[in-house]
mmCIF file of C-alpha atoms in Angstrom:
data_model
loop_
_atom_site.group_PDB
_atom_site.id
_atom_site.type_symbol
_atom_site.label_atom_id
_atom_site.label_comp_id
_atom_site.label_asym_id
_atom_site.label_seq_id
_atom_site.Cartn_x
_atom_site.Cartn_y
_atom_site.Cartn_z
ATOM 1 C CA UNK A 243 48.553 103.343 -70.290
ATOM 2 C CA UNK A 244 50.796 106.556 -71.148
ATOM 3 C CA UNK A 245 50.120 109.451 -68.976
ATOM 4 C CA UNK A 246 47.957 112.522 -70.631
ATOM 5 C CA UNK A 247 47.846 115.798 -69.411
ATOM 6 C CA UNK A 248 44.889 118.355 -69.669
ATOM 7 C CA UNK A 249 46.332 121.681 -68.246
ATOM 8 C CA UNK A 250 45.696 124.950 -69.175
ATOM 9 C CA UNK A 251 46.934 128.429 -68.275
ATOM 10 C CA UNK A 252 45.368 131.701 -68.958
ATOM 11 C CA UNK A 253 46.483 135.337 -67.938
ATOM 12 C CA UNK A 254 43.855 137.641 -69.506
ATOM 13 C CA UNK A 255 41.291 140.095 -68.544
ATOM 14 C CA UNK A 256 37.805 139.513 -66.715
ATOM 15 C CA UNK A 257 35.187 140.759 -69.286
ATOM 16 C CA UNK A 258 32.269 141.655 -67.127
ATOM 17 C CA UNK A 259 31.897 141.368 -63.551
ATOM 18 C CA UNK A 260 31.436 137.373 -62.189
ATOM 19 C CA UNK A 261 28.587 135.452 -61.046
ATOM 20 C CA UNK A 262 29.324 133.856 -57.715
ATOM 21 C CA UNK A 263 26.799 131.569 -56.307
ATOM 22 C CA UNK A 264 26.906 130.514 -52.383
ATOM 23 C CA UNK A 265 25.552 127.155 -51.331
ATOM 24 C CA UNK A 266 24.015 126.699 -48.127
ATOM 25 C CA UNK A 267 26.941 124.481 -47.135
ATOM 26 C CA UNK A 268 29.163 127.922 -47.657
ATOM 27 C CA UNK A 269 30.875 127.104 -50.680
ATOM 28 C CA UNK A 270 31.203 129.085 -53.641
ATOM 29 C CA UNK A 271 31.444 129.046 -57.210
ATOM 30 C CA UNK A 272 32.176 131.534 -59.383
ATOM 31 C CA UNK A 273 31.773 131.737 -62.912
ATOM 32 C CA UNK A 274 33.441 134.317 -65.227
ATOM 33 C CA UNK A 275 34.944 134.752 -69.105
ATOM 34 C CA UNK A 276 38.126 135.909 -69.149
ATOM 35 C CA UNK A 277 39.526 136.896 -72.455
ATOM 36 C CA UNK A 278 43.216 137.033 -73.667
ATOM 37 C CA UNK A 279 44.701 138.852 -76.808
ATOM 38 C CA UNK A 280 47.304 137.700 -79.475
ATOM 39 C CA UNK A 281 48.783 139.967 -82.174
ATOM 40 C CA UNK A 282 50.359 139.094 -85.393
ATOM 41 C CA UNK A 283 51.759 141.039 -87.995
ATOM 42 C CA UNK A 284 50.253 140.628 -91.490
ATOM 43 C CA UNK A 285 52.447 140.699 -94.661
ATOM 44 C CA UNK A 286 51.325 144.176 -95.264
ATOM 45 C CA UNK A 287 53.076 144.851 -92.066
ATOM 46 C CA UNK A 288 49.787 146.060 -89.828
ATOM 47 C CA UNK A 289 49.453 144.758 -86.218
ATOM 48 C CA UNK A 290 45.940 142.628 -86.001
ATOM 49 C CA UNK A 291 44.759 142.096 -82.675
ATOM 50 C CA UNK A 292 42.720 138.886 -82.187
ATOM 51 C CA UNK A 293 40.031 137.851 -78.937
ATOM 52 C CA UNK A 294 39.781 134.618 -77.689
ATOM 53 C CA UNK A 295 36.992 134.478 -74.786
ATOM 54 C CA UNK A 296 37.196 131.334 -71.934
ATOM 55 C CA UNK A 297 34.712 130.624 -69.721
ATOM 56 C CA UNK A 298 36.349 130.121 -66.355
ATOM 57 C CA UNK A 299 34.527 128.096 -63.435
ATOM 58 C CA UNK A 300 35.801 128.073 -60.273
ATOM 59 C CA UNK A 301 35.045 126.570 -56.561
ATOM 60 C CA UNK A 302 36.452 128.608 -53.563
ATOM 61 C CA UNK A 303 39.088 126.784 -51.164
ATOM 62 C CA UNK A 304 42.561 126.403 -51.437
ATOM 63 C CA UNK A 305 44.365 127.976 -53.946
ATOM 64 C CA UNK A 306 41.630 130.311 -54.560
ATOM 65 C CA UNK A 307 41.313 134.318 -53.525
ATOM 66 C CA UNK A 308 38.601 135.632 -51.563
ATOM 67 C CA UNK A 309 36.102 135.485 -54.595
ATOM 68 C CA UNK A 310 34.476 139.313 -53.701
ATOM 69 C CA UNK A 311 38.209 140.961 -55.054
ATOM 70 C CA UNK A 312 37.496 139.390 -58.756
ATOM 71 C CA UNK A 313 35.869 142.211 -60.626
ATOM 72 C CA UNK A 314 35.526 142.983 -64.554
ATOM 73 C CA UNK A 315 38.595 144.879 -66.334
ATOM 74 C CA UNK A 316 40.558 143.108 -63.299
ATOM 75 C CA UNK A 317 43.771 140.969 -64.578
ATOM 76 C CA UNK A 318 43.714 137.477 -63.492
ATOM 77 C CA UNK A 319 46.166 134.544 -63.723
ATOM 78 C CA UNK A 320 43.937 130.910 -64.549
ATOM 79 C CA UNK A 321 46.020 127.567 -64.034
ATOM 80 C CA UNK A 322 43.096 124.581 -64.435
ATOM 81 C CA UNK A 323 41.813 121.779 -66.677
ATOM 82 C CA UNK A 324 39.769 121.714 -70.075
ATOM 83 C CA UNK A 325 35.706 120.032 -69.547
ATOM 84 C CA UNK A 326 33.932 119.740 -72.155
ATOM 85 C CA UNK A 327 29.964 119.400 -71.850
ATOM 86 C CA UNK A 328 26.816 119.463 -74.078
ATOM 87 C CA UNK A 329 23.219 120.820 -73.655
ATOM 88 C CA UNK A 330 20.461 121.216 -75.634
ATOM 89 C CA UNK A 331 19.666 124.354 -76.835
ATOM 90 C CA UNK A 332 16.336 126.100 -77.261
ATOM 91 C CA UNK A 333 16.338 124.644 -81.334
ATOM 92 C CA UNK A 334 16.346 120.821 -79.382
ATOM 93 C CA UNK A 335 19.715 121.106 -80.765
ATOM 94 C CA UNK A 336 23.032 119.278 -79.110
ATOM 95 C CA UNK A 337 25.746 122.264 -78.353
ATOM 96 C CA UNK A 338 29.071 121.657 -76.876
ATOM 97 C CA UNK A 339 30.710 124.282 -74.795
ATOM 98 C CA UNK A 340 34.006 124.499 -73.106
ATOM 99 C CA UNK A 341 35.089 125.575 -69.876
ATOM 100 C CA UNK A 342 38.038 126.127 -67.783
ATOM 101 C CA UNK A 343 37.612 124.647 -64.340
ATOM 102 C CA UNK A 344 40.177 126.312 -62.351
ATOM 103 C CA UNK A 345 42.426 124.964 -59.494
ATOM 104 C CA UNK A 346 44.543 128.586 -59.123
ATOM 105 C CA UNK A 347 43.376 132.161 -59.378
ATOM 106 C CA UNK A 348 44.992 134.609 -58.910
ATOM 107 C CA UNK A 349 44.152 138.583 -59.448
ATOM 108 C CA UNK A 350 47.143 140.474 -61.065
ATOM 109 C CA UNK A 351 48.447 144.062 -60.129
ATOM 110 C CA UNK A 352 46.431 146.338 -62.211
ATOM 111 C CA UNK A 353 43.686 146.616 -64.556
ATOM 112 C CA UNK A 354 43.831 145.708 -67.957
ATOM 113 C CA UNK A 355 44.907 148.742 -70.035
ATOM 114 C CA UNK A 356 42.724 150.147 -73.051
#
């Protein structure tokens, strides 16, 4: 079998502050969306500016900051993997969301700037 990969990297901007839940063994995992921002140039010549949103898990230990210094409109650095996984909605629906499950964090200098 050929080897696969499934790594992603994000450096983007925490969009409101994360949940962190603490388990009575003392580990953590936070959960955050971080979004990052492309811009193109249309044939007109005007800059568009376009969101993308990623939902960012992550489980405190190695490689991880102290979870407390990750606030929203903080910059943050996301190396992980892509999980996919389906619920079903309140319509009894299927849905499919994706996630980032992070192995590095890492807050950036700064705040994003408006």
């Amino acid at each position: 079998m050929e080897k696969t990969v499934n790594r992603v990297e994000i450096t983007g901007t925490v969009g409101v502050d994360p949940k962190i839940t603490t388990f009575e063994d003392g580990r953590q995992v936070l959960r955050m969306a971080v979004a990052t921002e492309e811009g193109y140039k249309e044939r007109s010549g005007e800059w568009k500016y376009e969101t993308t949103w990623h939902n960012v898990v992550a489980w405190s230990g190695k490689e991880m900051p102290e979870f407390s210094e990750i606030k929203k409109g903080k910059r943050v650095a996301v190396q992980g993997k892509i999980k996919n996984k389906s619920y079903e909605g309140r319509d009894g629906q299927t849905k499919y969301a994706y996630e980032v499950l992070a192995f590095s964090l890492k807050p950036l200098n700064g705040e994003a700037s408006d």
